PDB file of C-alpha atoms in Angstrom:
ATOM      1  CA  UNK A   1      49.452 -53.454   7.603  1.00  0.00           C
ATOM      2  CA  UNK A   2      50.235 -49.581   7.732  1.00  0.00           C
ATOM      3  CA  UNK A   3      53.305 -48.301   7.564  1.00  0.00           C
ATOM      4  CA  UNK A   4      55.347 -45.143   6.081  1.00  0.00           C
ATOM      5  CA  UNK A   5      58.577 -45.311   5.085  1.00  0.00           C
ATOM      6  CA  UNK A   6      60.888 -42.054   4.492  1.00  0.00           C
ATOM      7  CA  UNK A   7      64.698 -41.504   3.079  1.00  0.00           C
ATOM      8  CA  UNK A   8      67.313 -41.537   5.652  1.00  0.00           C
ATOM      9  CA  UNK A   9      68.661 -38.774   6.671  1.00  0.00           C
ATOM     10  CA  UNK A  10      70.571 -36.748   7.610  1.00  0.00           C
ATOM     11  CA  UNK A  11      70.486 -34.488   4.436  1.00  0.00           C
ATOM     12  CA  UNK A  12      72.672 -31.305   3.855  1.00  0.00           C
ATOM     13  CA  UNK A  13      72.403 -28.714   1.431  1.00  0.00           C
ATOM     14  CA  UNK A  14      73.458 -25.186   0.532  1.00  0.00           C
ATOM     15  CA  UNK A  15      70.592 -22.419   1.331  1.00  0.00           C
ATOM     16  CA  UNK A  16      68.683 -22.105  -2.278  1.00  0.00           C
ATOM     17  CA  UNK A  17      69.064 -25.686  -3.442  1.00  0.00           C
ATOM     18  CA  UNK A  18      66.156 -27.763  -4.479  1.00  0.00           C
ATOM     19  CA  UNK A  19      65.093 -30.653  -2.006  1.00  0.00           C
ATOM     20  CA  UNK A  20      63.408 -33.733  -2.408  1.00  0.00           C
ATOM     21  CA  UNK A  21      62.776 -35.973   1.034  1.00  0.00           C
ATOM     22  CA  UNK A  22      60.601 -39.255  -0.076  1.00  0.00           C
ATOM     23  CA  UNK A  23      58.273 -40.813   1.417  1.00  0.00           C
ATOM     24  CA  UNK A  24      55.951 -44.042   0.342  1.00  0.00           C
ATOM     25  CA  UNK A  25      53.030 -45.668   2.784  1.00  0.00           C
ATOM     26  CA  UNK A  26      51.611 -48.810   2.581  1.00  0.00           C
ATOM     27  CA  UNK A  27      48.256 -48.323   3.948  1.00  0.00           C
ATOM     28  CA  UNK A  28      44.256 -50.653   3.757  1.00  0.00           C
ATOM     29  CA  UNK A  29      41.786 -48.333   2.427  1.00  0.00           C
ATOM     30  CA  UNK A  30      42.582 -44.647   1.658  1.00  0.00           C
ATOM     31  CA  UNK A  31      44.805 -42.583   4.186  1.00  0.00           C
ATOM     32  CA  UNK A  32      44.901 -39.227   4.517  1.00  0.00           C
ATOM     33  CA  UNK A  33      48.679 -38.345   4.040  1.00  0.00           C
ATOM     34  CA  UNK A  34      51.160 -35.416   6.029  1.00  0.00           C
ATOM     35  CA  UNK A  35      53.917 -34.394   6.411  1.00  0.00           C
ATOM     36  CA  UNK A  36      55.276 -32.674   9.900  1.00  0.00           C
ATOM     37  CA  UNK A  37      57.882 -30.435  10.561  1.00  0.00           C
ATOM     38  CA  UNK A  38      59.930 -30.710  14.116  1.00  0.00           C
ATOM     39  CA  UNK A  39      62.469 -27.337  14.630  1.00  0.00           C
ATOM     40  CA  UNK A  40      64.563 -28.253  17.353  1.00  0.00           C
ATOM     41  CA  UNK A  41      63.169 -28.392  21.226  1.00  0.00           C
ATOM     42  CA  UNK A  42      59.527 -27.858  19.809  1.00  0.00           C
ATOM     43  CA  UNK A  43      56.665 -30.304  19.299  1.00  0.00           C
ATOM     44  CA  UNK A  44      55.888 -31.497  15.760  1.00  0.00           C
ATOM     45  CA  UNK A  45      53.683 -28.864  13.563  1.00  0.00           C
ATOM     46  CA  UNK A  46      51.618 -29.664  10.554  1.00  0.00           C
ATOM     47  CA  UNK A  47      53.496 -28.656   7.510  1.00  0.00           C
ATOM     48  CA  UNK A  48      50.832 -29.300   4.613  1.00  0.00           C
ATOM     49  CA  UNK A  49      48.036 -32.149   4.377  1.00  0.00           C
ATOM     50  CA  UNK A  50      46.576 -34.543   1.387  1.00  0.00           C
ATOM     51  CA  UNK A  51      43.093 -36.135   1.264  1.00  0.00           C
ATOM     52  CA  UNK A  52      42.971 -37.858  -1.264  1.00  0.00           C
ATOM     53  CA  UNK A  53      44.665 -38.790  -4.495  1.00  0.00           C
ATOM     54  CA  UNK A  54      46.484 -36.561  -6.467  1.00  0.00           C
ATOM     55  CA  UNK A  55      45.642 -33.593  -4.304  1.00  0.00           C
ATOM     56  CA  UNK A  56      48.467 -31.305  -3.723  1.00  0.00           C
ATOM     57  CA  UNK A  57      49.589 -29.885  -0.248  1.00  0.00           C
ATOM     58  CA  UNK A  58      51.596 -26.947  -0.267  1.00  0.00           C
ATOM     59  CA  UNK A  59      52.666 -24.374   2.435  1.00  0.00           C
ATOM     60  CA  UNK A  60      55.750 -21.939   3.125  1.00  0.00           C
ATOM     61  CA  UNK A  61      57.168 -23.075  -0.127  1.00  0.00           C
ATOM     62  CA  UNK A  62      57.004 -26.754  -0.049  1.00  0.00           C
ATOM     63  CA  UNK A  63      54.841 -29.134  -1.980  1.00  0.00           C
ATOM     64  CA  UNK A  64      53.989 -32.647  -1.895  1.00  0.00           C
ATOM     65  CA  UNK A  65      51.286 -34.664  -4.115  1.00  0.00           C
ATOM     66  CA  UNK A  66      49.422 -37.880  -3.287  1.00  0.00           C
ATOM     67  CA  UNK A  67      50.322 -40.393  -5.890  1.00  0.00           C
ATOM     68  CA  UNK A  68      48.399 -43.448  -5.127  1.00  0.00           C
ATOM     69  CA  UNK A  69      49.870 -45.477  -7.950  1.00  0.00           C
ATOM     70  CA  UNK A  70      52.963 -45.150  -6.830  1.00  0.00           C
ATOM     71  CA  UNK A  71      51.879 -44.468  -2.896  1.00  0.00           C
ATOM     72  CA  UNK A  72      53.984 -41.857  -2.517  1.00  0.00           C
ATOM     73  CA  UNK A  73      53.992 -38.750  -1.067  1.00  0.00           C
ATOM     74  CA  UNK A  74      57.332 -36.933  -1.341  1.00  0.00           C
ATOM     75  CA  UNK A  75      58.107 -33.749  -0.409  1.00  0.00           C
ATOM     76  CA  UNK A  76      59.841 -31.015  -2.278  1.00  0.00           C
ATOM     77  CA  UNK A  77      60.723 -27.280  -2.180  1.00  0.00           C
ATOM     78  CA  UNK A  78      62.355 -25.394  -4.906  1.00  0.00           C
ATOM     79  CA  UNK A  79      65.029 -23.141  -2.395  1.00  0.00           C
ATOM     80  CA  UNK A  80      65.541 -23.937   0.801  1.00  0.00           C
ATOM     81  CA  UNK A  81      66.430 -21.599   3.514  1.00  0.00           C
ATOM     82  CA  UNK A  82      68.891 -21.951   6.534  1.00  0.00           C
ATOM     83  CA  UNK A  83      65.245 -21.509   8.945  1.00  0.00           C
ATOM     84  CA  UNK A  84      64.029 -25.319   7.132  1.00  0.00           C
ATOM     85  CA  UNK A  85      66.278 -26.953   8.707  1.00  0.00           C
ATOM     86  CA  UNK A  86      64.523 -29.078  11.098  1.00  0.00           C
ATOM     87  CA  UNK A  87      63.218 -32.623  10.710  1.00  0.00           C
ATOM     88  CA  UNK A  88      60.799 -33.896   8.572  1.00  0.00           C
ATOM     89  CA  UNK A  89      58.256 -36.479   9.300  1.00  0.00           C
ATOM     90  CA  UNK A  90      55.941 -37.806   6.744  1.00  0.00           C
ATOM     91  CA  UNK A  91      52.701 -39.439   8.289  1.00  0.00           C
ATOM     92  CA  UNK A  92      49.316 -41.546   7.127  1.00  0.00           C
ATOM     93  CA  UNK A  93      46.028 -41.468   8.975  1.00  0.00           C
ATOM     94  CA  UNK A  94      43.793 -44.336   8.039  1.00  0.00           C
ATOM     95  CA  UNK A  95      40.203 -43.216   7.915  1.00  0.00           C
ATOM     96  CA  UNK A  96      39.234 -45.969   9.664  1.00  0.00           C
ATOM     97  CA  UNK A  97      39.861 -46.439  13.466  1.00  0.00           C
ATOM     98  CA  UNK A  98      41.519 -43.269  12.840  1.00  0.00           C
ATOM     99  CA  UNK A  99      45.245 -44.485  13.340  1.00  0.00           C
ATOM    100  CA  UNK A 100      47.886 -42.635  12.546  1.00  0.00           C
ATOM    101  CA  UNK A 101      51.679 -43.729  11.415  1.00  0.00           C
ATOM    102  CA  UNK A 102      54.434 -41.858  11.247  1.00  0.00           C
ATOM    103  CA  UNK A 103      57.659 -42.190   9.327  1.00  0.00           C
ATOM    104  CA  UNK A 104      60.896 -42.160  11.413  1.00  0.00           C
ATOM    105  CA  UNK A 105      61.663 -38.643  10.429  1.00  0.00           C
ATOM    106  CA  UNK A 106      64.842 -36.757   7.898  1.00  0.00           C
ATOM    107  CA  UNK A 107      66.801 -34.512   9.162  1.00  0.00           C
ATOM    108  CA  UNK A 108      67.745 -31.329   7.219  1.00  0.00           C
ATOM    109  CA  UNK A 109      70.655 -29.137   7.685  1.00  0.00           C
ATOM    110  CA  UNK A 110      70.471 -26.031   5.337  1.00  0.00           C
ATOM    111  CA  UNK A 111      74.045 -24.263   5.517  1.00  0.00           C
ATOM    112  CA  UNK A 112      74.348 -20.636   4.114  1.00  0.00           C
TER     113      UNK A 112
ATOM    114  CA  UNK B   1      53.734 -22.000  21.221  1.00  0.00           C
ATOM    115  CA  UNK B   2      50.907 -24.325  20.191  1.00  0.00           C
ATOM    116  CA  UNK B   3      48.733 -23.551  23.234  1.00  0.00           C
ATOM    117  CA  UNK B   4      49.631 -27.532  24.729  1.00  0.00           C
ATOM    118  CA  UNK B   5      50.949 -27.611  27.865  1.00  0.00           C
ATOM    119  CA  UNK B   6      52.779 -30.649  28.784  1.00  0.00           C
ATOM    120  CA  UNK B   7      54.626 -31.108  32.563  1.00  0.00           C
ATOM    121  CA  UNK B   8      56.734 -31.986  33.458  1.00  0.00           C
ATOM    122  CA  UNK B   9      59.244 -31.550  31.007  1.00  0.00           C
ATOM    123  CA  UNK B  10      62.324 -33.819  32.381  1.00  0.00           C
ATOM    124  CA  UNK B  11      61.308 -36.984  34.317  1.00  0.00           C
ATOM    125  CA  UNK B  12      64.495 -39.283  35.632  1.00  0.00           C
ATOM    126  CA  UNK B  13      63.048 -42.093  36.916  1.00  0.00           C
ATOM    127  CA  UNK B  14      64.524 -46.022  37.961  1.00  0.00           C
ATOM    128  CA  UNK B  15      63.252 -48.929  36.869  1.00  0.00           C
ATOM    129  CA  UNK B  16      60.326 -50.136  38.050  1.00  0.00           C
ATOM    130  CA  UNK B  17      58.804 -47.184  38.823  1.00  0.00           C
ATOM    131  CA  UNK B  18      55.468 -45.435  38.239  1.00  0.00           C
ATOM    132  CA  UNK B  19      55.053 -41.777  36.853  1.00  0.00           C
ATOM    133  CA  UNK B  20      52.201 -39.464  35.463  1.00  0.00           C
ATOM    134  CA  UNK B  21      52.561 -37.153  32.238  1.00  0.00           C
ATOM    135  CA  UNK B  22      50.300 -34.393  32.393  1.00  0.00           C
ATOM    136  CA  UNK B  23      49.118 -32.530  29.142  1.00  0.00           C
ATOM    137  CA  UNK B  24      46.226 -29.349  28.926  1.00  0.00           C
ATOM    138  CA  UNK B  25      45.048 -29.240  25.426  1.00  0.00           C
ATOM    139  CA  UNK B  26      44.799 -25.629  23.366  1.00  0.00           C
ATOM    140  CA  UNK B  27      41.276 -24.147  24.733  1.00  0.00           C
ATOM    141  CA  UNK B  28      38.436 -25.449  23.010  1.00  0.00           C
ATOM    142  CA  UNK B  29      40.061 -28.595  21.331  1.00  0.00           C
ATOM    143  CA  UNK B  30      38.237 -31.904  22.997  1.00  0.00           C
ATOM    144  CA  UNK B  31      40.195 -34.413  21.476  1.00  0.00           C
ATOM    145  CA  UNK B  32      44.115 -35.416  22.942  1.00  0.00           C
ATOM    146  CA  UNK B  33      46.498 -37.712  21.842  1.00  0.00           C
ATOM    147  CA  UNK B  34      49.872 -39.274  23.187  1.00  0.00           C
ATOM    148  CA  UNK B  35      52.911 -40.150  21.291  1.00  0.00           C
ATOM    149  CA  UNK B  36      56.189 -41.648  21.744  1.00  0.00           C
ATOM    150  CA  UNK B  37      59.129 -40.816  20.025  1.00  0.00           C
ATOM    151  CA  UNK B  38      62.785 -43.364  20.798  1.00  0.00           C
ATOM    152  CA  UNK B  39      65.292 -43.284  18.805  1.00  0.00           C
ATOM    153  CA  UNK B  40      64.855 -46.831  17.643  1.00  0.00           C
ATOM    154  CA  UNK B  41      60.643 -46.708  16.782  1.00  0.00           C
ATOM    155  CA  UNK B  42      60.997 -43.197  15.782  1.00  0.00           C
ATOM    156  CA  UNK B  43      57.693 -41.295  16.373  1.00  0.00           C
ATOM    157  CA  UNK B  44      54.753 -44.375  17.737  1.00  0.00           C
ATOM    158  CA  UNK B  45      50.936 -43.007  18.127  1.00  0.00           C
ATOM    159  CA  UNK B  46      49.793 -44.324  21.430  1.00  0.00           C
ATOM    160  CA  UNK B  47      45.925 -43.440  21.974  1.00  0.00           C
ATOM    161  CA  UNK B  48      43.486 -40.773  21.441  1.00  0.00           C
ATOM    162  CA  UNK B  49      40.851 -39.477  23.678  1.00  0.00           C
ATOM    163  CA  UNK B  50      37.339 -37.436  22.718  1.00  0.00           C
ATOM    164  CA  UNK B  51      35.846 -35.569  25.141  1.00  0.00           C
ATOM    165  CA  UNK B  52      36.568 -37.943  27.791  1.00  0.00           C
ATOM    166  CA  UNK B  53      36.109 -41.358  25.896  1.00  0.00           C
ATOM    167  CA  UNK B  54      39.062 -43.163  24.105  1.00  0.00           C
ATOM    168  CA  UNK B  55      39.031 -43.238  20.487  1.00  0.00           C
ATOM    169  CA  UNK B  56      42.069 -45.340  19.153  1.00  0.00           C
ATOM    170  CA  UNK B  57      44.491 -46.794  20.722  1.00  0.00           C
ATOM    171  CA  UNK B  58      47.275 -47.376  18.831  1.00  0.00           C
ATOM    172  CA  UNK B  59      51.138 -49.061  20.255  1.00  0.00           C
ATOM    173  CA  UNK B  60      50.016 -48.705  23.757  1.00  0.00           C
ATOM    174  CA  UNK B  61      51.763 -51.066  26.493  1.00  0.00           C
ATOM    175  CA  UNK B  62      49.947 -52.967  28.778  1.00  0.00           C
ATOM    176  CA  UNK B  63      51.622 -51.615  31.090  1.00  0.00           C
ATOM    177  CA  UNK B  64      50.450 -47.594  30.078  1.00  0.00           C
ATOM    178  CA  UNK B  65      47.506 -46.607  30.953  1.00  0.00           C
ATOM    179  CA  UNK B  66      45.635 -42.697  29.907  1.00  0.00           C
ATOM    180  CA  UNK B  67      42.413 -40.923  30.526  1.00  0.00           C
ATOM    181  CA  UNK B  68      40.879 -37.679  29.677  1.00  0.00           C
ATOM    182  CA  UNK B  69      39.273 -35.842  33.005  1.00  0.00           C
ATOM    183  CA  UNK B  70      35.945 -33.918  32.686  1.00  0.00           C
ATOM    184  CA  UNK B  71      38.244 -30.614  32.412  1.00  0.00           C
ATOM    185  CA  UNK B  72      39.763 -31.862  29.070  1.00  0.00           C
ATOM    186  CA  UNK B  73      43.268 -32.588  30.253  1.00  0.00           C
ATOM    187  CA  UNK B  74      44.526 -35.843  29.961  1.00  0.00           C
ATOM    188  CA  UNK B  75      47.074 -38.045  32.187  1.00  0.00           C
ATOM    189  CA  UNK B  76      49.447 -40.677  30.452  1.00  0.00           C
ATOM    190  CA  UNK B  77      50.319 -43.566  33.347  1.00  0.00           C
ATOM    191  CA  UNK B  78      53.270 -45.314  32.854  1.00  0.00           C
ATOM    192  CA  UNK B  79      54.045 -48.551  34.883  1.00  0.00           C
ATOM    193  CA  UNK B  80      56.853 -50.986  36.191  1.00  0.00           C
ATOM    194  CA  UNK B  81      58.937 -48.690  34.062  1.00  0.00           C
ATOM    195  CA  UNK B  82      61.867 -50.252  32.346  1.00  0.00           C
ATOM    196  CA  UNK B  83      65.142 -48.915  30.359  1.00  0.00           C
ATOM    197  CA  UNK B  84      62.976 -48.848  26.907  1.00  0.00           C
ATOM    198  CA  UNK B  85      60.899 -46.593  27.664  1.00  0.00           C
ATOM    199  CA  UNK B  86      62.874 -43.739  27.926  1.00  0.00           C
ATOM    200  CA  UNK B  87      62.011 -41.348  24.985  1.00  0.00           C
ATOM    201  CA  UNK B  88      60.170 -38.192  24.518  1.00  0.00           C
ATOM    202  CA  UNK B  89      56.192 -38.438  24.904  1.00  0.00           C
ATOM    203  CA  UNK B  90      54.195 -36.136  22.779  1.00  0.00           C
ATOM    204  CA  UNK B  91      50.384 -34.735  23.327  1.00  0.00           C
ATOM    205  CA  UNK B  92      48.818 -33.428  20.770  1.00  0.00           C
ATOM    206  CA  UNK B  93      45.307 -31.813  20.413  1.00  0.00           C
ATOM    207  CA  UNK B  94      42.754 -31.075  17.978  1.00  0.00           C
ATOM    208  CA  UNK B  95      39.481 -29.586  17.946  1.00  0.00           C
ATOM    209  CA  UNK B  96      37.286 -32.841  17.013  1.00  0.00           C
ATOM    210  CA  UNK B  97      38.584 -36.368  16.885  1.00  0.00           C
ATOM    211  CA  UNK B  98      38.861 -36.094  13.001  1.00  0.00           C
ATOM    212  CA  UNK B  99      40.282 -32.982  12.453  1.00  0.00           C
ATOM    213  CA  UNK B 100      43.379 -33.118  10.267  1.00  0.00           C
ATOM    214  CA  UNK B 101      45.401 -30.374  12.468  1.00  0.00           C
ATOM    215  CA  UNK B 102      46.292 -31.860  15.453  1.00  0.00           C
ATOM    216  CA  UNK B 103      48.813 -29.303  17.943  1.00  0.00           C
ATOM    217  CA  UNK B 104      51.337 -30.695  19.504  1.00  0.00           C
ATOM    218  CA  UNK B 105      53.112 -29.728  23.099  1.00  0.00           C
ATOM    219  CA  UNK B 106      56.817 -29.468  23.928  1.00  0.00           C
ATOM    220  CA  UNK B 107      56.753 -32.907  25.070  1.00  0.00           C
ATOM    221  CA  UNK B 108      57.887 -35.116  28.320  1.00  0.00           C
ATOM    222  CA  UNK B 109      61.484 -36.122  28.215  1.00  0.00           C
ATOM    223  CA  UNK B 110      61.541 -39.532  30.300  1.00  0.00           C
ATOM    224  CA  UNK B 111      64.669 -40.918  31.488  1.00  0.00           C
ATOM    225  CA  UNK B 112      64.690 -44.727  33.446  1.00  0.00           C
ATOM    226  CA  UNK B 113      67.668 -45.474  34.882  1.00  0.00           C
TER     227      UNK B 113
END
């Protein structure tokens, strides 16, 4: 089946450290691959998007690249701010039926 | 602000009961989706609607039921409501039924007591 699995959260750092939040699918076919950013009391937004393999999403500082070998998608950013925190959600959309599964979400906390 | 409207945006409700989640997509997107987000299933896609016709249905209940009316918004009907399904519902919108952006709303807070 499809599914997308994500690290637990919740993660802490200090404003300008590097973060990593993983994320690996298991997925028939080739998804399309997200991630989604939730800031607190708001609806998700799309953070950056992948296609197809090794195609790179980036946006507002963060990066993530579609590995199928290793079906992973993680996301990174080299200095995070105190406005990232919010949580994370990494997500799959199969291409066909159009489904799409979500990962249960990180949290990040960015203290100054 | 996305441009998706979602009301109401607190529903208590008991057991048993019936209620309708209303969402307006951003002008000029034809395609809607609902979502549920617990705390135990984490974020679950429901179904999708184009221009009035479904388009995937995804971890919808039985007991759930959604259209899309001819003015683009779309209703989310959930039934013989029990303590599970409290969580926050999501619509989302996009401008076809493929598009890779979807918009989401503020979301439906649903409390069964």
């Amino acid at each position: 089946g499809n599914s997308v699995t994500q690290m637990e959260g919740p993660v802490t750092l200090s404003e300008e450290a590097f973060l990593t939040i993983n994320c690996t699918y298991t997925a028939t076919g080739y998804p399309s691959l997200f991630w989604y950013v939730q800031y607190p009391g708001e609806g998700l937004q799309l953070l950056l998007k992948a296609t197809k393999a090794d195609d790179k999403g980036s946006n507002k500082g963060f990066e993530a690249t579609y590995r199928k070998e290793t079906t992973s998608f993680h996301l990174e950013k080299g200095s995070v701010q105190v406005s990232d925190s919010a949580v994370y959600f990494c997500a799959l959309r199969t291409r066909t039926g159009n489904q799409f599964y979500f990962g249960t979400g990180t949290s990040l906390t960015v203290i100054p | 602000d996305s441009g998706v409207t979602q009301t109401p945006k607190h529903l208590i409700t008991a057991t048993g009961q019936r209620v309708t989640l209303r969402c307006s997509p951003r002008s000029g997107d034809l395609s809607v989706y609902w979502y549920q987000q617990s705390l135990d299933q984490g974020l679950q896609f429901l179904i999708q609607y184009y221009n009035g016709e479904e388009r995937a249905k995804g971890n919808i209940l039985e007991r759930f039921s959604a259209q899309q009316f001819p003015d683009l918004h779309s209703e989310l009907n959930l039934s013989s409501l029990e303590l599970g399904d409290s969580a926050l519902y999501f619509c989302a919108s996009s401008e076809l039924p493929d598009s890779y952006e979807q918009y989401f709303g503020p979301g439906t807070r649903l409390t069964v007591t």
